[in-house]
mmCIF file of C-alpha atoms in Angstrom:
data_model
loop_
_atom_site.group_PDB
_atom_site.id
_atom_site.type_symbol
_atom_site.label_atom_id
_atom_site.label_comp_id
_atom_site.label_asym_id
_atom_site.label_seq_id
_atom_site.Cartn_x
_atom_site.Cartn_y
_atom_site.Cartn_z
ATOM 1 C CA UNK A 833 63.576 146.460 60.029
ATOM 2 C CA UNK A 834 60.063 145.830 59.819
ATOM 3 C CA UNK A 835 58.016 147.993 57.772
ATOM 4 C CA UNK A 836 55.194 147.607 60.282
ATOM 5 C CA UNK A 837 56.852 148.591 62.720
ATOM 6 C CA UNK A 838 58.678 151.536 60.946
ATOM 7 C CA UNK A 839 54.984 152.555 59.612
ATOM 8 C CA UNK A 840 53.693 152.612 63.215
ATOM 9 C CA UNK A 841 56.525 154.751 64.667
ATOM 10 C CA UNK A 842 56.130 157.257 61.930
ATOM 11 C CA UNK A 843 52.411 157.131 63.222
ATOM 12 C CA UNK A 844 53.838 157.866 66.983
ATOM 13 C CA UNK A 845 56.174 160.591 66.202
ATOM 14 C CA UNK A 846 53.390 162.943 64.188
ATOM 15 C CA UNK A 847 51.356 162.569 66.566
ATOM 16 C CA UNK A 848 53.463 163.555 69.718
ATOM 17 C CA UNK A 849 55.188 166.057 67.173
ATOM 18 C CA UNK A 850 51.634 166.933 66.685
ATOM 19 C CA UNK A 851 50.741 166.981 71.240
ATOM 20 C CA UNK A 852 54.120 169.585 71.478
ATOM 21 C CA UNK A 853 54.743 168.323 74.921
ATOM 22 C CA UNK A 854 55.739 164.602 74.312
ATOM 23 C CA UNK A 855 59.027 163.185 73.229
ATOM 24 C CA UNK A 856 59.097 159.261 71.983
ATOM 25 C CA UNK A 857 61.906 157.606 72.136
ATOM 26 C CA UNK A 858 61.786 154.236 69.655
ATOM 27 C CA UNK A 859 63.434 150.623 70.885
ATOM 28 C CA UNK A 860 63.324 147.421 70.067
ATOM 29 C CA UNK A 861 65.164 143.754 69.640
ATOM 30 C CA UNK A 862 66.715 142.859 66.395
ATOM 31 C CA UNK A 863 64.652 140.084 66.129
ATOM 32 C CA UNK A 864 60.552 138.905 67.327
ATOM 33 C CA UNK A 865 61.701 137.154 70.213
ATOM 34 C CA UNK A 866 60.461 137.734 73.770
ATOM 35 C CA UNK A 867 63.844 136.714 75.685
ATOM 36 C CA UNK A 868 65.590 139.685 73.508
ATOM 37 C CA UNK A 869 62.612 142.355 74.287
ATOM 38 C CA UNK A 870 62.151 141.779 77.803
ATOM 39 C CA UNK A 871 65.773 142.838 79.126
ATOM 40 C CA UNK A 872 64.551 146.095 76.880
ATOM 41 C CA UNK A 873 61.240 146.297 78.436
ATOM 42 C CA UNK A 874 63.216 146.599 81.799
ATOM 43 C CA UNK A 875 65.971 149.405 80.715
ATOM 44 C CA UNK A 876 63.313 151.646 79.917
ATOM 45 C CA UNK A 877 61.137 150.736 83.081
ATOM 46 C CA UNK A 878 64.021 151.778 85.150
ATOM 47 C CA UNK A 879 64.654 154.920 83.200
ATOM 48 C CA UNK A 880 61.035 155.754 83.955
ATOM 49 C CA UNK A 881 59.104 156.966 81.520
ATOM 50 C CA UNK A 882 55.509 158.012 81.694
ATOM 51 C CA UNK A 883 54.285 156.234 79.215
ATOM 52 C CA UNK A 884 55.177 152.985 77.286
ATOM 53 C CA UNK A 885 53.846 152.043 74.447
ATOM 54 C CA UNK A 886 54.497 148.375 73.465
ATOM 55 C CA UNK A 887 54.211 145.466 71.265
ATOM 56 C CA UNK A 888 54.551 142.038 73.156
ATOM 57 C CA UNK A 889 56.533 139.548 71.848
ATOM 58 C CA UNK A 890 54.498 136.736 73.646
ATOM 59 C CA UNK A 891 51.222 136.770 75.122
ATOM 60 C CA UNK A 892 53.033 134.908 78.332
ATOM 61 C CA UNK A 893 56.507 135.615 78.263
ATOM 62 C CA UNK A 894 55.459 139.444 77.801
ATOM 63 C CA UNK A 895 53.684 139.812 80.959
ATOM 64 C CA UNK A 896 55.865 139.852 83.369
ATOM 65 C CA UNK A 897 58.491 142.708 82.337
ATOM 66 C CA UNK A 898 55.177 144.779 81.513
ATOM 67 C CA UNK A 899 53.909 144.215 84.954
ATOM 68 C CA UNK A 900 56.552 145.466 86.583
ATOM 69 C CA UNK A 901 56.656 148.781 84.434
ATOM 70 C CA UNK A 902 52.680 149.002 85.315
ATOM 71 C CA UNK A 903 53.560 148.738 88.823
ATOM 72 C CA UNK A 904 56.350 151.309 89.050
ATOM 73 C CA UNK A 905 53.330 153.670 87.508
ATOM 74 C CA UNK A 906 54.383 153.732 84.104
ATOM 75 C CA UNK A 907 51.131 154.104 81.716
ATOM 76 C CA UNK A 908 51.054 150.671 79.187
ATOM 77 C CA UNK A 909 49.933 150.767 75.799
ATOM 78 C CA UNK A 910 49.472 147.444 74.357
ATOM 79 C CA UNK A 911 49.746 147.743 70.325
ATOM 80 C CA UNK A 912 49.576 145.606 67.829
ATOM 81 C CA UNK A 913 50.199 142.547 69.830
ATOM 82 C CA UNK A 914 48.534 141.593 73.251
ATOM 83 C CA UNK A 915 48.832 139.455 76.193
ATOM 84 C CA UNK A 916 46.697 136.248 77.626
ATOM 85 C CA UNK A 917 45.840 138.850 80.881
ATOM 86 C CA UNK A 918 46.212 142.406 79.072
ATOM 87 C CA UNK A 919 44.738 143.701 83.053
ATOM 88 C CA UNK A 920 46.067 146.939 83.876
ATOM 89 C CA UNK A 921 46.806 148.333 80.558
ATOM 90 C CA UNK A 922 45.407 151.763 79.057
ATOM 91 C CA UNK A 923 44.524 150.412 76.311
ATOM 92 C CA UNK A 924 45.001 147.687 73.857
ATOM 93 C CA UNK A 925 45.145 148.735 69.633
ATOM 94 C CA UNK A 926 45.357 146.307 66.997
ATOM 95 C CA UNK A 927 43.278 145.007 63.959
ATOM 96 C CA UNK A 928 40.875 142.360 64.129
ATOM 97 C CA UNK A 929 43.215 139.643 63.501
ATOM 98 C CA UNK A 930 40.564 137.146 63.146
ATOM 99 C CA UNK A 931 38.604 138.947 60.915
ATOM 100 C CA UNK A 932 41.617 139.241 58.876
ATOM 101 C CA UNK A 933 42.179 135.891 59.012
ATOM 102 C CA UNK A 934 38.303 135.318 57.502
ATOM 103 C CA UNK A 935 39.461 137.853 54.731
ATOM 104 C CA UNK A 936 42.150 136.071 53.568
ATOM 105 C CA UNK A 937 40.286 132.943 53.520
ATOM 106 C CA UNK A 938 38.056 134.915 51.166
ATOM 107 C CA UNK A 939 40.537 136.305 48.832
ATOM 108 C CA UNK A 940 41.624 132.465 48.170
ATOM 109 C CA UNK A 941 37.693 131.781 47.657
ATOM 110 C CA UNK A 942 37.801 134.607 44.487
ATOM 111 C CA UNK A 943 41.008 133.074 43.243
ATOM 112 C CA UNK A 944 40.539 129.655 43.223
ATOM 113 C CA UNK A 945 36.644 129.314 42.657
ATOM 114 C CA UNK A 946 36.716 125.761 42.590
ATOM 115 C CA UNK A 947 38.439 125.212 45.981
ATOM 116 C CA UNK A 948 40.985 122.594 46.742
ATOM 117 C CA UNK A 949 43.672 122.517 49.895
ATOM 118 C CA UNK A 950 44.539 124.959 51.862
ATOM 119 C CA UNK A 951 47.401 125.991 53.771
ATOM 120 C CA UNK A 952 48.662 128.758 56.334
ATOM 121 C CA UNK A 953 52.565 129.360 56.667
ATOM 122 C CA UNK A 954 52.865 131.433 59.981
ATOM 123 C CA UNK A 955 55.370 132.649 62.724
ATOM 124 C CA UNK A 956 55.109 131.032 65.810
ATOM 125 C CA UNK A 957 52.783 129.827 68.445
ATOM 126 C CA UNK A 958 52.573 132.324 71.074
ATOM 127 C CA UNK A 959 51.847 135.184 69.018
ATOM 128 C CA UNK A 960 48.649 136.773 70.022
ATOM 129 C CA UNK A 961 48.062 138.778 66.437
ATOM 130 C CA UNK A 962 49.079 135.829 63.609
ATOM 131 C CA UNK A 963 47.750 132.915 66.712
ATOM 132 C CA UNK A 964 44.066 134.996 65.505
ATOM 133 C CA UNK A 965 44.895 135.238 62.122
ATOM 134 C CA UNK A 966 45.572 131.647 61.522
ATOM 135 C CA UNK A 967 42.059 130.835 63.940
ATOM 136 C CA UNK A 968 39.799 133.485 61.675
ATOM 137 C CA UNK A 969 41.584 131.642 58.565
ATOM 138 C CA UNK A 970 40.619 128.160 59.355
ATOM 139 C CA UNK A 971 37.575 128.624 61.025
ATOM 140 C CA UNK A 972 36.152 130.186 57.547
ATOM 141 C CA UNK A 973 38.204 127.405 55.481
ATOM 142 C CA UNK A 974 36.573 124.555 57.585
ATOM 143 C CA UNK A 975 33.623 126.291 56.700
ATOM 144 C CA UNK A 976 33.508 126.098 52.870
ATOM 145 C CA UNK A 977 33.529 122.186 51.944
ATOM 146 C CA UNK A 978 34.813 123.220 48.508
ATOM 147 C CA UNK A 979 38.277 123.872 50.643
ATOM 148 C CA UNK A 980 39.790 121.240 53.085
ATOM 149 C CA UNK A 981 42.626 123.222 55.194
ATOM 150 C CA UNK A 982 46.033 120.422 55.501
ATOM 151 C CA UNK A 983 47.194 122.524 58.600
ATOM 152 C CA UNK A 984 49.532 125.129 59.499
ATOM 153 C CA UNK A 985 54.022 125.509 59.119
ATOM 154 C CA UNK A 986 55.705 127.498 61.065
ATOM 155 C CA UNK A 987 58.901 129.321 59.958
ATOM 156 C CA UNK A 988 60.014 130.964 63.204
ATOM 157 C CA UNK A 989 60.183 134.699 61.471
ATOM 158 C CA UNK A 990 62.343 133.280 59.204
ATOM 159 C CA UNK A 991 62.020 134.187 55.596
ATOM 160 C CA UNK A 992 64.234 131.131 54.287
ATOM 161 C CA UNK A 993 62.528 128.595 56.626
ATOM 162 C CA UNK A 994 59.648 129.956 55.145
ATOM 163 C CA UNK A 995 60.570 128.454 51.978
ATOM 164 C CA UNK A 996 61.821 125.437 53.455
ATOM 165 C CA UNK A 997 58.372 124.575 54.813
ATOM 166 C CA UNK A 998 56.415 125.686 52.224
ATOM 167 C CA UNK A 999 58.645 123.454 49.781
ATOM 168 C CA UNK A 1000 58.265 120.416 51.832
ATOM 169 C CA UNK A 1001 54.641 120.807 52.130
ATOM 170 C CA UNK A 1002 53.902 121.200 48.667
ATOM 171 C CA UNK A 1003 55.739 118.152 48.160
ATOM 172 C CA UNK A 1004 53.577 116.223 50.990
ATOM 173 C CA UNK A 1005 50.619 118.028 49.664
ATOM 174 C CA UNK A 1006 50.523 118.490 46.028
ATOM 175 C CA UNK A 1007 46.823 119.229 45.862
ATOM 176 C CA UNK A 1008 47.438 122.239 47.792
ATOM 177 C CA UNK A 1009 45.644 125.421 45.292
ATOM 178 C CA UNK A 1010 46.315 128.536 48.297
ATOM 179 C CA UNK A 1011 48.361 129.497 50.729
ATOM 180 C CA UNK A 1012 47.804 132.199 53.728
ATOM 181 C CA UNK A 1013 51.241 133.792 54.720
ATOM 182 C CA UNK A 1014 50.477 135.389 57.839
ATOM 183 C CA UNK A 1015 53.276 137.890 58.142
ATOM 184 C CA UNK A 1016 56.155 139.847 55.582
ATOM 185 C CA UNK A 1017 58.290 136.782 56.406
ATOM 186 C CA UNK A 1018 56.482 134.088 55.815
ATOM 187 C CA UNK A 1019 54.763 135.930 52.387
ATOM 188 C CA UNK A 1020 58.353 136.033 51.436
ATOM 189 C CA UNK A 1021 59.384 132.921 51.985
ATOM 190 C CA UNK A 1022 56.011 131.171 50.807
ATOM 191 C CA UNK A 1023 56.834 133.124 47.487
ATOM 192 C CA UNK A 1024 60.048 131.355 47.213
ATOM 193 C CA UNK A 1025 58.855 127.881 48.083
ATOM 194 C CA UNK A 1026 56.182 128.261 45.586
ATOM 195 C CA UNK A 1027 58.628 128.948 42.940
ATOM 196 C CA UNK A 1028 61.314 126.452 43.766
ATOM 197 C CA UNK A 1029 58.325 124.009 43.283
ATOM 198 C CA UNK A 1030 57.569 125.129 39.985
ATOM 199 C CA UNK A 1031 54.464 125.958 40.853
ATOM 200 C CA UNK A 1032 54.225 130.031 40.473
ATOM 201 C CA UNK A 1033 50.791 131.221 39.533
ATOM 202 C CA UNK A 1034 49.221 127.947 40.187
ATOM 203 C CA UNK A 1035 49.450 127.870 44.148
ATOM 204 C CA UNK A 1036 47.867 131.805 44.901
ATOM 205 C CA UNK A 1037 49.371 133.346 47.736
ATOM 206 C CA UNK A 1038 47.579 135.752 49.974
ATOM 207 C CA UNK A 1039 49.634 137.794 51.934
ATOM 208 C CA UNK A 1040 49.478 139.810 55.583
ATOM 209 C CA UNK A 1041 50.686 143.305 55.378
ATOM 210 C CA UNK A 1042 51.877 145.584 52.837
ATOM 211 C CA UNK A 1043 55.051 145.944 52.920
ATOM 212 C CA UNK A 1044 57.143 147.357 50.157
ATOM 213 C CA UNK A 1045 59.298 143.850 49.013
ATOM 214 C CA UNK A 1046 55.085 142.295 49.254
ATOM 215 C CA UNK A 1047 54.083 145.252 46.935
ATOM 216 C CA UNK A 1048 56.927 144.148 44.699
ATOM 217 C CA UNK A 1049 55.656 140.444 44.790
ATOM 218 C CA UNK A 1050 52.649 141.480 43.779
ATOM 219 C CA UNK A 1051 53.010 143.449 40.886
ATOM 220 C CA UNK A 1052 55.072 140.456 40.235
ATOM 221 C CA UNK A 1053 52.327 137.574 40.905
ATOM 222 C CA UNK A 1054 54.535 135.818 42.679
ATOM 223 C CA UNK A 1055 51.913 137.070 45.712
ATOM 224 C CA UNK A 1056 48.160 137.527 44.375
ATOM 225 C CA UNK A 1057 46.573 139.083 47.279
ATOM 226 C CA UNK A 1058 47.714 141.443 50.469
ATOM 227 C CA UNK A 1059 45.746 142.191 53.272
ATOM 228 C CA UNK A 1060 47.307 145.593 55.225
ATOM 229 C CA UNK A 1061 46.858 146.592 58.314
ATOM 230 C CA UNK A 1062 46.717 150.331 59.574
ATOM 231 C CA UNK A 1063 49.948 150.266 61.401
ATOM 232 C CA UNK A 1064 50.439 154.175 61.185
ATOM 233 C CA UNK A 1065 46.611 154.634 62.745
ATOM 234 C CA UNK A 1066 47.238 152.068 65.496
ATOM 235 C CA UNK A 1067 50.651 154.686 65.983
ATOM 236 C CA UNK A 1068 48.465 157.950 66.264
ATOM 237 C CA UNK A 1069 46.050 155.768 68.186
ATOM 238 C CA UNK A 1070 48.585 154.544 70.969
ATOM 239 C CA UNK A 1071 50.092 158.217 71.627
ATOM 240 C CA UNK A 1072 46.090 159.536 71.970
ATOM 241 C CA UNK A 1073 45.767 157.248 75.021
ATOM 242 C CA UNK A 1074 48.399 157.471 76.826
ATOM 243 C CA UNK A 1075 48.234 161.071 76.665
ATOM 244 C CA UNK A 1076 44.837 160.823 77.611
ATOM 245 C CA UNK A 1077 45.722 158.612 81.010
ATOM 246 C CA UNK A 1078 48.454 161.080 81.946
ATOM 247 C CA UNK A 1079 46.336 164.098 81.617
ATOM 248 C CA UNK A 1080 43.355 162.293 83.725
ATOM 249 C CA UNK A 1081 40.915 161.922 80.467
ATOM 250 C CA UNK A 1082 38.948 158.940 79.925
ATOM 251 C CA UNK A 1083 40.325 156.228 77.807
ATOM 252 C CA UNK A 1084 39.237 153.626 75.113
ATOM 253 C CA UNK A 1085 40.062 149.706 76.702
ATOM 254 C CA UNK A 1086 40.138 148.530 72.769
ATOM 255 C CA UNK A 1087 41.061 150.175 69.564
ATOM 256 C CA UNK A 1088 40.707 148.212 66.485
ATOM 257 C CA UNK A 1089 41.584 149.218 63.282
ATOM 258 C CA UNK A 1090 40.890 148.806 59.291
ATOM 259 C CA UNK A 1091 42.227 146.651 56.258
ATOM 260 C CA UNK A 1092 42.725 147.033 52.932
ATOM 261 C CA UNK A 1093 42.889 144.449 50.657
ATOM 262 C CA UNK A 1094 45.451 145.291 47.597
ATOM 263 C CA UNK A 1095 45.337 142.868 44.440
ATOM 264 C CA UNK A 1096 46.814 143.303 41.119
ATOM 265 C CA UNK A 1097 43.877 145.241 40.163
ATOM 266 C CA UNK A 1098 43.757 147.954 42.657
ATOM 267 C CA UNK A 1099 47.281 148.594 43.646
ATOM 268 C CA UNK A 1100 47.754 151.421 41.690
ATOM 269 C CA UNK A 1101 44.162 153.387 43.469
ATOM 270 C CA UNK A 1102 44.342 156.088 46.155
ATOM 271 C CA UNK A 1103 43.305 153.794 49.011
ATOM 272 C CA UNK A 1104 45.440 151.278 48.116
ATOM 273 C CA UNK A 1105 49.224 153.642 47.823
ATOM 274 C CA UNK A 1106 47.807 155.188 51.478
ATOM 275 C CA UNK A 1107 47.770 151.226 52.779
ATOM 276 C CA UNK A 1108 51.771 150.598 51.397
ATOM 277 C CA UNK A 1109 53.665 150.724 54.554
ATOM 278 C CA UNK A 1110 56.971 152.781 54.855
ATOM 279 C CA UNK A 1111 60.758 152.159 55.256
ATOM 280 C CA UNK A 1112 61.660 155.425 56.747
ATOM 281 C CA UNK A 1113 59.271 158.410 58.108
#
């Protein structure tokens, strides 16, 4: 259900459609939570697959399941998310979450010249992908002393804790002028905090990802900023290198990938409509 996701396993399925000789078969837990994806990592180890390309849900928890399916011989992909000891994968594919971190950072800097508090709504500890995000966003707050960053919420994946959090700290903090929402969720639920605090268009949101409902929020200005990711790339990317390791060809350890930064002003350009993620392939 997460456009992500979807975007990435459209990415997958051209390009083993694309190979001939691969088939892909797509899994996943209803919800981002390392106890539900590890009794999945372990179904598919024991159905023995060549390859498995995965996302980990924690960058402990994850490890593991995945060594086990390393072990029995099965090639690992690591995308989008990693682990604390990625050893023994093919490869690992992702963005540079810190950088986007430092990107977001900057996106508050052009809307909100004059600086003020900062905050950063976010998942979960745990999370190797929004744990960088939230570092590469700090880091560059702490280092403009126009800005003074009053900490991170966390809202569990959870659009409507989101909200919750977002509420209360705007109540605790009501200096607060921007807001990083590291993930669809929490860029949802910021959205709605924001405007159940009466505050729409004077607390600027900058989003992660692109999906769709975001796109929406932005052409509303509920959400003034979205950085995307190049889910579908990081897709085509995985199936290259684990084709590569079965067929005995050298692989890349470390993949990383583009952003795009949509605003109001540039959603409607080329680069920015080839950034929107998808709902279906």
């Amino acid at each position: 259900g997460d456009g992500f996701y979807v975007t990435m396993g459209c990415g997958i399925q051209s390009e083993a459609k694309k190979l001939g000789n691969v088939t892909v078969n797509i899994q996943g837990p209803t919800q981002f939570d390392a106890t539900l994806q590890n009794p999945i990592i372990e179904s598919v180890t024991a159905a023995k697959p060549d390859a498995i390309l995965i996302a980990p849900n924690d960058v402990s928890a994850s490890r593991p399941p995945i060594a086990a399916a390393m072990a029995a011989g099965i090639k690992v992909v690591l995308v989008d998310t990693t682990l604390s000891d990625p050893s023994g994968a093919v490869s690992q594919i992702s963005s540079d979450n810190v950088a986007g971190g430092g990107y977001a950072f900057r996106a508050i800097q052009q809307l909100v010249p004059g600086g003020g508090e900062v905050l950063v709504v976010n998942v979960k500890p745990g999370v190797s992908t929004t744990d960088q995000r939230q570092q590469g966003f700090e880091a560059a707050a702490k280092a403009d002393p126009k800005f003074k960053y009053v900490g991170t919420q966390f809202d569990q994946d959870s659009a409507s804790v989101a909200a919750q959090v977002t509420l209360a700290a705007l109540q605790k903090n009501p200096g607060i002028v921007g807001i990083f929402a590291a993930n669809l969720f929490s860029a949802e639920g910021a959205a709605t905090g924001v405007r159940q605090a009466g505050k729409s268009g004077k607390v600027k949101i900058v989003g992660f990802d692109a999906e769709p409902d975001e796109v929406t929020a932005l052409k509303q200005g509920t959400v003034q900023a979205l950085i995307a990711q190049s889910p579908y790339v990081i897709g085509t990317n995985a199936v290259d290198q684990a084709y590569k390791a079965l067929t005995g060809k050298p692989t890349t350890p470390k993949i990383g990938t583009k952003f795009t930064i949509i605003t109001q002003a540039n959603e409607a350009s080329p680069q920015s409509q080839a950034a929107i993620y998808k709902t279906s392939c």
